[in-house]
Amino acid sequence: MSDTLRKHRGSRADDALDLTQTIRKLSVAGGDAVGEHESRPAALLVCQESDNQKWGPRWLERAGLEAKLVSDPAAALAASKSSEPAVIIVEAGARDGDGQPLFKALAAAPKVSAPIIVLCANTKEAQLALDAGVFDIVRKPYEWKLVANRARYAIRGNSVKNELERAKASLAEAVDIADRARQRLRSRESFEPVTGLPNKTKFIDLLRRGMRAVDRDGNVLAVFVIGFDRFRLVVEAMGQEHADLVLAEIGQKLNDCLRDAGSVQSHTSGLRTAAAASIDLARFALMLTCSGDHDELANLQQKLAEQLSHPVQIAGQAVYLSACIGIALYPQDARAVDRLLQRADNAMRDAQSRGGGFKFYCTETDAAAARKLKLEHMLHEALDAQELSVVYQPVNAASSGRISGAEALLRWQRADGGSIAPKEFVAIAEESGLMIRVGDFVLGQALKQLKAWDELGFALPHICVNVSKVQLMSGGFAQTVERKLIEYGIDPARLELELSERGVLSGDYDVISQLHELKKLGVRLSVDDFGTGDSAIAYLKELPIDVVKLDQSYVDGMTRNRKDAAIVSAMVALAQRLDLKVVAEGVETREQLEALRKLGCDELQGFYLSRPIPAAKFFNLLKKSAN
């Protein structure tokens, strides 16, 4: 947990603890106010008359008080401060060192809080005592039983008064804590704790204010949504605490960028606004008043790109993040705040699909987003309506030309006669979470068909099924494959799972773990699009790969381009040195076929040999190949 988060969560706990303790004080105070003290309260009796010295202590003791008799006024004043009696009974005639009545000195003493009862011999003394603000007076002749009762009630009343004052103070403290907690809560409702930036709710409020200012002053409001690809890998590799530090650093970079954006606002009039916000995990937003001039916005893009291109240094490690930025302008692109933010977000996602960088919102952005949403809905329906099907492309042995396997390929034929290309709907299946279900369908259909051909007497050596990274990251893919193999009675060695170099071989721990689990089952693993990624060679050494498939972009140019031919030759030689089988994809001419045979490729597939075809047509090819 980061220090920021720990402090944030700790403050919430402290608020609750402070409030609980204060309420407990109030509860205890209320209980003490009506209860009795376990020990006897002390009564300080200051008198010099013999009758008072004789009868006073007796009646005070009978009333349940502990009587402390003092005859010297100076000693009485010291005792009242040190022993903290519960009540003080003093003769009006007692004087302090200055010759003033002792009850006045006691009433004025800051450390004396006990109620004072004055024994008065005449009306003048009574008036002086009342003017001094004492608790009570008793006129001569003294009825000590009555004096003792008055003392007991004075103690009880003073105790209630003190407890009420303590309760009042505790209540004031509780109110203060509640106010501070309310302020902190309001802050948390408006600001994201990790970065300290405004959250989405606060940002929308700032957008509304900025839009009103633009309407008044005639400026343009630029809204940026910034996303980061593969931030999940940072969390997995470094832990959530360090990932939080990365996010906090990004937030600081965005604030720095806004501080440097003065030149972009140089041609604006009226109120100039700028704000950065954290609107979701690893997703940020900026708003900035500007003139809308393209050159100014390009300048801001450059500043933003420069800030975000620098690595974040965390725990001695440099973290590079690829930013994707979408931009929408008010009022040109949208007039409603939620629509404006959505369109900037759509532009950001469009930038992600293009590999990163900047993307301004345009009408095509909305059309693409709407198309994706519609296809996702249609794909749900297609799975239920069984519109998806599997076709098979033959894989031929290079040496004999006979069919040695097949690649199962997904197709979507709509009920209305139209079709949707796999390149379009497979990506949507991966994004929408449907890929697990789609992948299970293809695997099941392929194994079911392989078994059907076995039962017809034509045992195909192997069948190849494409696997998505989403399937491998689901955690239970190896168990799913094992269950399907058992269900259809297929030898694992006859199943080849094809992995995309671009999508799968990314070093993800979950993916690598699943690959080793699959290898334990005995299935073959192949790498598709070999040569198009940036780390395939390293992974060939580390991962349990059996087959490499040369990308058709190299095969297509090898008979026309000397460099392509050299690359294909080198890749074949590398695979052979690593004891891997080599399959060449995209074979479309006789010249390509012959060249690949000479290089020593093991298997070939492509339109020159056969396009992907339905199972019935494939069976006819299989019979011809066997003869």
XYZ file of C-alpha atoms in Angstrom:
627
model
C 0.000 0.000 0.000
C 1.425 3.455 -0.894
C 2.094 6.096 1.761
C -0.653 8.217 0.222
C -3.190 5.431 0.412
C -2.049 4.398 3.892
C -2.432 7.990 5.086
C -5.829 8.258 3.398
C -7.170 5.073 4.954
C -5.513 5.811 8.284
C -7.243 9.196 8.506
C -10.594 7.495 8.129
C -9.766 5.101 10.947
C -8.494 7.966 13.138
C -11.711 9.914 12.565
C -13.793 6.924 13.594
C -11.600 6.239 16.648
C -11.683 9.863 17.798
C -15.452 10.036 17.431
C -15.941 6.703 19.213
C -13.757 7.745 22.128
C -15.571 11.053 22.455
C -18.971 9.346 22.481
C -17.639 6.944 25.105
C -16.620 9.959 27.215
C -20.141 11.338 26.943
C -21.594 7.994 28.000
C -19.260 7.676 30.981
C -19.892 11.280 31.981
C -23.617 10.697 32.029
C -23.198 7.633 34.238
C -21.011 9.456 36.747
C -23.452 12.333 37.027
C -26.146 10.186 38.637
C -23.920 7.694 40.489
C -22.319 7.839 43.939
C -18.595 8.170 44.622
C -17.051 5.026 45.949
C -14.999 6.899 48.641
C -16.438 9.508 51.048
C -16.238 13.097 49.794
C -14.051 15.418 51.835
C -15.519 18.487 53.553
C -13.061 21.204 54.606
C -14.366 22.915 57.734
C -12.658 26.249 58.568
C -13.786 27.561 61.921
C -12.423 28.993 65.170
C -15.553 28.963 67.373
C -15.454 26.014 69.781
C -19.092 24.968 69.217
C -18.535 24.821 65.490
C -15.333 22.821 65.970
C -17.233 20.430 68.286
C -20.466 19.812 66.398
C -19.491 20.461 62.812
C -17.266 17.417 62.268
C -19.729 15.107 63.990
C -22.683 15.995 61.814
C -20.606 16.044 58.656
C -19.382 12.518 59.431
C -22.980 11.396 60.051
C -23.927 12.774 56.618
C -21.337 10.489 55.012
C -18.635 13.097 54.542
C -15.010 13.029 55.626
C -14.549 16.141 57.784
C -11.214 17.981 57.750
C -11.112 20.643 60.466
C -8.749 23.618 60.035
C -8.667 26.611 62.378
C -5.844 28.621 60.788
C -7.106 30.600 57.739
C -3.693 30.527 56.032
C -3.547 26.744 56.375
C -7.136 26.536 55.133
C -6.304 28.347 51.905
C -3.361 26.010 51.246
C -5.429 22.915 52.112
C -8.248 23.956 49.762
C -5.760 24.056 46.876
C -3.800 20.876 47.635
C -6.393 18.429 48.941
C -9.211 19.454 46.536
C -12.140 19.057 49.006
C -15.624 18.374 47.667
C -17.134 21.219 49.774
C -15.776 24.045 51.938
C -17.585 25.331 55.014
C -16.020 28.540 56.374
C -16.889 31.023 59.084
C -17.562 34.521 57.728
C -15.259 36.008 60.315
C -12.174 34.096 59.147
C -9.610 36.414 57.522
C -6.729 35.841 55.106
C -3.257 37.338 55.487
C -4.432 40.672 54.043
C -7.275 40.945 56.511
C -9.911 40.220 53.895
C -12.694 37.647 54.496
C -11.320 34.163 53.746
C -14.410 33.191 51.738
C -13.517 35.949 49.232
C -10.002 34.537 48.769
C -11.403 31.024 48.383
C -14.016 32.120 45.845
C -11.374 33.953 43.795
C -8.722 31.204 43.946
C -8.290 29.620 40.430
C -7.537 26.155 41.784
C -10.564 25.992 44.106
C -13.655 24.553 42.420
C -15.535 23.227 45.454
C -18.807 24.910 46.480
C -18.361 27.279 49.443
C -20.867 27.491 52.316
C -20.381 30.506 54.617
C -21.422 30.507 58.273
C -22.733 34.045 58.874
C -23.300 35.612 62.302
C -25.268 38.620 61.032
C -26.956 40.189 58.031
C -23.870 42.188 57.001
C -21.747 39.028 56.751
C -24.520 37.288 54.812
C -24.682 40.159 52.295
C -20.911 40.189 51.827
C -20.883 36.435 51.235
C -23.688 36.619 48.698
C -21.933 39.466 46.892
C -18.780 37.303 46.681
C -20.750 34.642 44.776
C -20.481 31.782 47.257
C -22.627 28.693 46.796
C -24.715 29.081 49.996
C -24.927 30.796 53.402
C -26.140 29.616 56.831
C -27.373 32.079 59.445
C -26.659 31.788 63.172
C -27.688 29.910 65.269
C -26.306 27.016 63.215
C -28.332 23.843 62.900
C -25.503 21.455 62.032
C -27.753 18.673 60.806
C -29.125 21.145 58.261
C -25.599 22.390 57.431
C -24.411 18.823 56.814
C -27.363 18.122 54.490
C -26.709 21.361 52.610
C -23.082 20.318 52.212
C -24.063 16.907 50.839
C -26.474 18.430 48.322
C -23.903 21.062 47.378
C -21.435 18.282 46.559
C -24.008 16.433 44.481
C -25.034 19.579 42.630
C -21.433 20.550 41.972
C -20.698 17.036 40.681
C -23.604 17.249 38.263
C -22.443 20.715 37.172
C -18.885 19.499 36.562
C -20.038 16.441 34.648
C -22.321 18.563 32.507
C -19.414 20.874 31.731
C -17.239 17.891 30.836
C -20.050 16.478 28.710
C -20.446 19.836 27.011
C -16.710 19.939 26.285
C -16.786 16.362 24.988
C -19.779 17.169 22.815
C -17.978 20.196 21.394
C -14.972 17.953 20.709
C -17.213 15.400 18.987
C -18.793 18.099 16.854
C -15.327 19.379 15.895
C -14.170 15.847 14.970
C -17.345 15.291 12.961
C -16.826 18.576 11.112
C -13.234 17.658 10.278
C -14.327 14.162 9.199
C -17.026 15.710 7.012
C -14.456 17.985 5.371
C -12.135 15.041 4.745
C -15.039 13.042 3.306
C -15.905 15.886 0.975
C -12.277 15.997 -0.097
C -12.263 12.254 -0.749
C -15.499 12.590 -2.720
C -13.812 15.114 -5.008
C -10.200 13.934 -5.214
C -8.553 10.627 -6.086
C -6.363 9.619 -3.098
C -3.389 8.090 -4.956
C -2.643 11.001 -7.297
C -4.313 13.820 -5.376
C -5.986 14.907 -8.640
C -9.692 15.651 -8.986
C -11.716 12.493 -9.608
C -14.193 11.983 -12.437
C -17.118 13.544 -10.574
C -15.106 16.651 -9.742
C -13.699 16.824 -13.279
C -17.194 16.790 -14.780
C -18.093 19.697 -12.492
C -14.970 21.566 -13.655
C -15.907 20.810 -17.262
C -19.338 22.371 -16.777
C -17.761 25.521 -15.356
C -15.238 25.642 -18.194
C -17.993 25.231 -20.780
C -19.974 28.126 -19.274
C -16.853 30.320 -19.402
C -16.251 29.358 -23.044
C -19.862 30.223 -23.925
C -19.368 33.651 -22.354
C -15.881 34.439 -23.699
C -15.957 32.759 -27.101
C -12.989 30.450 -26.584
C -12.621 26.682 -27.155
C -12.327 24.022 -24.478
C -9.982 21.141 -25.351
C -10.582 17.888 -23.471
C -7.904 15.178 -23.447
C -8.368 11.596 -22.242
C -5.099 9.749 -21.643
C -4.830 5.984 -21.310
C -1.815 3.725 -20.832
C -1.424 0.343 -22.516
C -0.343 -2.628 -20.426
C -0.446 -0.803 -17.092
C -1.643 -4.097 -15.609
C 1.844 -5.475 -16.261
C 3.284 -2.761 -14.013
C 0.967 -3.886 -11.211
C 1.883 -7.543 -11.738
C 5.613 -6.915 -11.975
C 6.060 -4.293 -9.250
C 3.059 -4.686 -6.961
C 0.199 -2.297 -6.239
C 2.227 -0.032 -3.944
C 4.819 0.767 -6.614
C 2.091 0.971 -9.265
C 0.410 3.654 -7.140
C 3.691 5.572 -7.088
C 3.797 5.378 -10.893
C 0.270 6.800 -11.106
C 1.157 9.582 -8.671
C 4.178 10.469 -10.811
C 2.013 10.578 -13.948
C -0.376 12.916 -12.163
C 2.545 15.212 -11.358
C 3.683 15.132 -15.001
C 0.203 16.209 -16.143
C 0.171 19.106 -13.675
C 3.623 20.135 -14.911
C 2.334 20.049 -18.463
C -0.575 22.358 -17.593
C 1.783 24.811 -15.909
C 3.815 24.940 -19.110
C 0.724 25.395 -21.307
C 0.557 29.191 -21.055
C 1.579 29.648 -24.684
C -1.445 27.627 -25.809
C -3.730 30.104 -24.037
C -1.954 33.205 -25.339
C -4.693 33.977 -27.873
C -7.635 33.465 -25.533
C -9.663 36.174 -23.836
C -11.640 36.143 -20.624
C -11.352 33.355 -18.089
C -8.614 30.782 -18.775
C -9.144 27.391 -17.170
C -6.952 24.303 -16.967
C -7.280 21.124 -14.912
C -5.992 17.564 -14.755
C -7.943 14.643 -13.275
C -7.773 10.924 -12.597
C -10.982 9.464 -14.006
C -10.283 5.728 -13.790
C -7.483 3.242 -13.149
C -4.537 4.342 -15.312
C -6.829 6.752 -17.173
C -6.471 10.526 -16.889
C -8.094 13.620 -18.341
C -7.101 17.213 -19.042
C -9.173 20.268 -19.880
C -7.742 23.511 -21.202
C -9.173 26.775 -22.486
C -7.652 27.665 -25.848
C -8.434 29.364 -29.139
C -8.846 26.067 -30.977
C -6.035 26.885 -33.382
C -4.530 23.679 -34.755
C -0.944 24.859 -34.305
C -1.598 25.698 -30.649
C -3.096 22.282 -30.025
C -0.176 20.646 -31.811
C 2.155 22.548 -29.479
C 0.245 21.243 -26.457
C 0.356 17.707 -27.881
C 4.121 17.986 -28.186
C 4.494 19.197 -24.589
C 2.249 16.391 -23.348
C 4.125 13.799 -25.380
C 7.447 15.043 -24.030
C 6.250 14.852 -20.423
C 4.829 11.356 -20.785
C 7.687 9.954 -22.859
C 10.158 10.205 -19.995
C 10.343 7.027 -17.883
C 9.076 7.016 -14.324
C 11.810 6.107 -11.841
C 10.387 3.839 -9.119
C 12.469 1.760 -6.684
C 15.546 2.236 -8.842
C 13.774 0.967 -11.955
C 12.759 2.932 -15.055
C 9.135 2.338 -16.044
C 8.220 3.218 -19.650
C 4.545 3.644 -20.454
C 2.938 4.019 -23.864
C 0.337 6.802 -23.747
C -2.742 6.885 -25.971
C -4.436 10.290 -26.099
C -7.852 11.237 -27.427
C -8.938 14.862 -27.924
C -12.401 16.399 -28.248
C -13.233 20.122 -28.530
C -16.102 22.136 -27.090
C -18.353 23.328 -28.626
C -17.385 21.821 -31.994
C -17.518 18.127 -31.101
C -20.231 18.046 -28.417
C -22.260 20.475 -26.310
C -23.192 18.116 -23.445
C -20.501 17.472 -20.848
C -20.929 13.683 -20.734
C -20.971 13.488 -24.521
C -17.829 15.611 -24.768
C -15.917 13.387 -22.329
C -17.218 10.250 -24.041
C -16.037 11.440 -27.441
C -12.581 12.242 -26.103
C -12.538 8.743 -24.590
C -13.643 7.189 -27.893
C -10.815 9.025 -29.639
C -8.369 7.663 -27.047
C -9.586 4.095 -27.650
C -9.244 4.695 -31.372
C -5.642 5.766 -30.755
C -5.118 2.547 -28.763
C -6.376 0.438 -31.648
C -3.903 2.230 -33.939
C -0.970 1.465 -31.648
C -0.856 4.656 -29.581
C -0.245 8.362 -30.091
C -2.844 11.130 -30.525
C -6.265 10.998 -32.125
C -8.701 13.879 -32.570
C -12.347 13.020 -32.345
C -14.168 12.805 -35.663
C -17.522 11.429 -36.735
C -15.803 8.236 -37.885
C -14.686 7.703 -34.271
C -18.295 7.494 -33.121
C -19.160 5.308 -36.078
C -16.356 2.881 -35.192
C -17.448 2.784 -31.532
C -21.068 2.219 -32.548
C -19.979 -0.523 -34.934
C -18.056 -2.285 -32.168
C -21.005 -2.080 -29.793
C -23.366 -3.390 -32.449
C -21.022 -6.251 -33.377
C -20.655 -7.220 -29.727
C -24.447 -7.464 -29.414
C -24.667 -9.375 -32.690
C -21.916 -11.756 -31.573
C -23.865 -12.652 -28.441
C -26.838 -13.459 -30.651
C -24.678 -15.345 -33.166
C -23.413 -17.725 -30.482
C -26.966 -18.480 -29.403
C -28.239 -18.739 -32.973
C -25.323 -20.988 -34.032
C -24.269 -18.615 -36.796
C -20.593 -19.315 -36.147
C -18.959 -22.152 -38.021
C -15.529 -23.684 -38.600
C -13.793 -24.206 -41.928
C -10.551 -26.095 -42.534
C -7.460 -25.209 -44.551
C -5.229 -28.124 -45.526
C -1.620 -28.249 -44.343
C 0.519 -30.226 -46.810
C 3.775 -32.059 -46.250
C 6.420 -30.262 -48.318
C 8.197 -33.471 -49.310
C 5.208 -35.545 -50.512
C 2.520 -32.925 -51.145
C -0.003 -34.997 -49.182
C -2.323 -33.468 -46.557
C -0.640 -33.817 -43.198
C -2.953 -31.669 -41.143
C -5.575 -28.947 -41.104
C -6.005 -25.535 -39.546
C -9.450 -24.881 -38.066
C -10.594 -21.340 -38.891
C -13.611 -19.497 -37.507
C -16.254 -17.995 -39.784
C -19.381 -15.914 -39.136
C -22.137 -16.293 -41.704
C -25.182 -14.204 -40.778
C -28.676 -15.542 -41.169
C -29.433 -12.699 -43.619
C -26.702 -13.974 -45.950
C -24.006 -11.462 -44.992
C -20.697 -12.372 -43.417
C -18.325 -10.676 -40.980
C -14.565 -11.101 -41.287
C -12.694 -12.755 -38.388
C -10.238 -9.853 -38.322
C -13.108 -7.619 -37.215
C -15.109 -9.754 -34.810
C -12.301 -11.724 -33.106
C -10.865 -8.505 -31.638
C -14.326 -7.585 -30.350
C -14.720 -11.046 -28.830
C -11.451 -10.519 -26.967
C -12.420 -7.059 -25.706
C -15.950 -8.042 -24.661
C -15.058 -11.209 -22.749
C -16.706 -13.514 -25.317
C -13.413 -15.048 -26.474
C -13.524 -17.833 -23.882
C -16.873 -19.004 -25.192
C -15.881 -18.530 -28.861
C -12.567 -20.334 -28.338
C -14.262 -23.283 -26.614
C -16.631 -23.527 -29.569
C -13.812 -23.674 -32.138
C -11.787 -26.202 -30.110
C -14.810 -28.427 -29.611
C -15.803 -28.297 -33.283
C -12.263 -29.081 -34.459
C -11.842 -32.105 -32.175
C -15.338 -33.326 -32.981
C -14.559 -33.151 -36.712
C -11.197 -34.891 -36.251
C -12.980 -37.752 -34.506
C -15.589 -37.916 -37.318
C -12.861 -38.285 -39.948
C -11.233 -40.980 -37.794
C -14.494 -42.920 -37.755
C -14.705 -42.620 -41.565
C -11.289 -44.241 -41.832
C -9.214 -41.201 -42.661
C -7.114 -40.335 -39.638
C -5.668 -36.855 -40.071
C -2.226 -36.655 -38.389
C -3.003 -33.389 -36.601
C -5.361 -30.443 -36.469
C -4.374 -26.893 -35.611
C -6.543 -24.503 -33.552
C -5.777 -20.836 -32.950
C -5.596 -19.721 -29.323
C -6.130 -16.218 -27.989
C -4.138 -14.651 -25.175
C -7.453 -14.086 -23.410
C -7.981 -17.862 -23.267
C -4.497 -18.481 -21.899
C -4.937 -15.813 -19.232
C -8.229 -17.276 -18.022
C -6.258 -19.639 -15.768
C -8.114 -22.840 -16.572
C -7.427 -23.221 -20.281
C -5.161 -26.287 -19.937
C -7.904 -28.064 -17.981
C -10.438 -27.130 -20.675
C -8.209 -28.617 -23.406
C -7.680 -31.794 -21.400
C -11.415 -32.173 -20.849
C -12.153 -31.740 -24.575
C -9.474 -34.245 -25.585
C -10.950 -36.828 -23.214
C -14.488 -36.072 -24.396
C -13.647 -36.817 -28.032
C -10.987 -39.456 -27.390
C -8.230 -37.598 -29.252
C -4.525 -38.265 -28.685
C -3.046 -34.940 -27.378
C -0.143 -35.249 -29.840
C -2.628 -34.753 -32.706
C -3.750 -31.354 -31.419
C -1.672 -28.301 -32.307
C -2.461 -24.997 -30.591
C -1.391 -21.982 -32.610
C -0.202 -18.911 -30.704
C 0.165 -15.433 -32.173
C 3.651 -14.020 -31.748
C 2.241 -10.490 -31.446
C -0.473 -11.317 -28.944
C 0.704 -14.259 -26.855
C 4.472 -14.167 -26.538
C 4.577 -11.152 -24.231
C 6.305 -12.646 -21.202
C 3.129 -12.671 -19.121
C 3.519 -15.121 -16.231
C -0.028 -16.512 -16.516
C 0.440 -17.179 -20.225
C 3.796 -18.883 -19.800
C 2.414 -21.016 -16.970
C -0.483 -22.179 -19.158
C 1.880 -23.032 -22.026
C 3.873 -25.340 -19.782
C 0.663 -26.948 -18.511
C -0.426 -27.571 -22.102
C 2.944 -29.064 -22.950
C 2.558 -31.497 -20.044
C -0.667 -32.694 -21.662
C 1.309 -33.642 -24.789
C -0.220 -31.166 -27.263
C 1.903 -29.415 -29.894
C 2.473 -25.651 -29.664
C 3.160 -23.497 -32.704
C 3.993 -19.818 -33.164
C 2.000 -17.996 -35.819
C 3.206 -14.872 -37.671
C 6.806 -15.771 -36.868
C 9.168 -12.904 -37.605
C 6.657 -10.083 -37.102
C 7.152 -9.568 -33.355
C 10.082 -8.124 -31.478
C 10.984 -10.922 -29.082
C 10.166 -14.236 -30.739
C 13.725 -15.535 -30.935
C 14.275 -15.134 -27.185
C 11.016 -16.913 -26.430
C 11.808 -19.789 -28.775
C 14.638 -20.664 -26.423
C 12.590 -20.359 -23.227
C 9.123 -21.630 -24.166
C 7.976 -25.182 -25.034
C 7.384 -24.438 -28.726
C 7.297 -27.269 -31.323
C 6.454 -25.470 -34.573
C 7.083 -22.052 -36.121
C 4.890 -20.663 -38.895
C 6.572 -18.222 -41.238
C 4.480 -15.117 -41.752
C 3.006 -14.818 -45.230
C 4.388 -11.271 -45.633
C 7.890 -12.796 -45.987
C 6.675 -15.716 -48.102
C 4.883 -13.325 -50.458
C 8.040 -11.365 -51.261
C 10.676 -14.084 -51.193
C 10.606 -14.799 -54.952
C 10.758 -11.090 -55.843
C 12.859 -9.576 -53.104
C 16.346 -10.759 -52.251
C 16.090 -9.468 -48.656
C 12.836 -11.314 -48.006
C 14.379 -14.476 -49.404
C 17.386 -14.064 -47.104
C 15.119 -13.516 -44.063
C 13.040 -16.621 -44.845
C 16.194 -18.684 -45.343
C 17.623 -17.459 -42.020
C 14.396 -18.171 -40.110
C 14.151 -21.686 -41.537
C 17.770 -22.382 -40.636
C 17.260 -21.014 -37.106
C 14.185 -23.160 -36.523
C 15.953 -26.262 -37.801
C 18.925 -25.637 -35.512
C 16.448 -25.447 -32.620
C 14.823 -28.748 -33.710
C 11.548 -27.014 -34.561
C 9.223 -27.857 -37.422
C 8.736 -25.089 -39.992
C 5.392 -24.347 -41.659
C 5.199 -21.713 -44.382
C 1.871 -19.823 -44.575
C 0.456 -17.853 -47.484
C 1.836 -20.007 -50.294
C 0.121 -18.601 -53.390
C 2.382 -19.515 -56.334
C 4.270 -22.507 -57.674
C 7.517 -20.546 -57.425
C 7.016 -19.936 -53.722
C 6.228 -23.603 -53.127
C 9.368 -24.777 -54.873
C 11.569 -22.230 -53.139
C 10.234 -23.228 -49.717
C 10.782 -26.918 -50.459
C 14.393 -26.220 -51.335
C 14.890 -24.326 -48.074
C 13.700 -27.400 -46.166
C 10.289 -26.289 -44.876
C 8.390 -29.208 -43.359
C 4.817 -28.175 -44.215
C 3.063 -25.668 -46.456
C -0.353 -24.021 -46.544
C -1.909 -21.309 -48.645
C -4.355 -20.530 -51.408
C -2.148 -22.231 -54.005
C -2.820 -25.529 -52.257
C -6.350 -24.807 -51.033
C -8.466 -22.074 -49.514
C -10.207 -22.745 -46.179
C -13.177 -24.986 -46.998
C -16.093 -26.644 -45.168
C -15.585 -30.049 -43.558
C -17.359 -31.977 -46.378
C -15.123 -30.510 -49.096
C -12.065 -31.037 -46.951
C -12.993 -34.709 -46.607
C -13.000 -35.037 -50.394
C -9.491 -33.561 -50.524
C -8.449 -35.924 -47.753
C -9.621 -38.952 -49.720
C -7.780 -37.804 -52.863
C -4.625 -37.177 -50.867
C -4.745 -40.686 -49.392
C -4.893 -42.362 -52.830
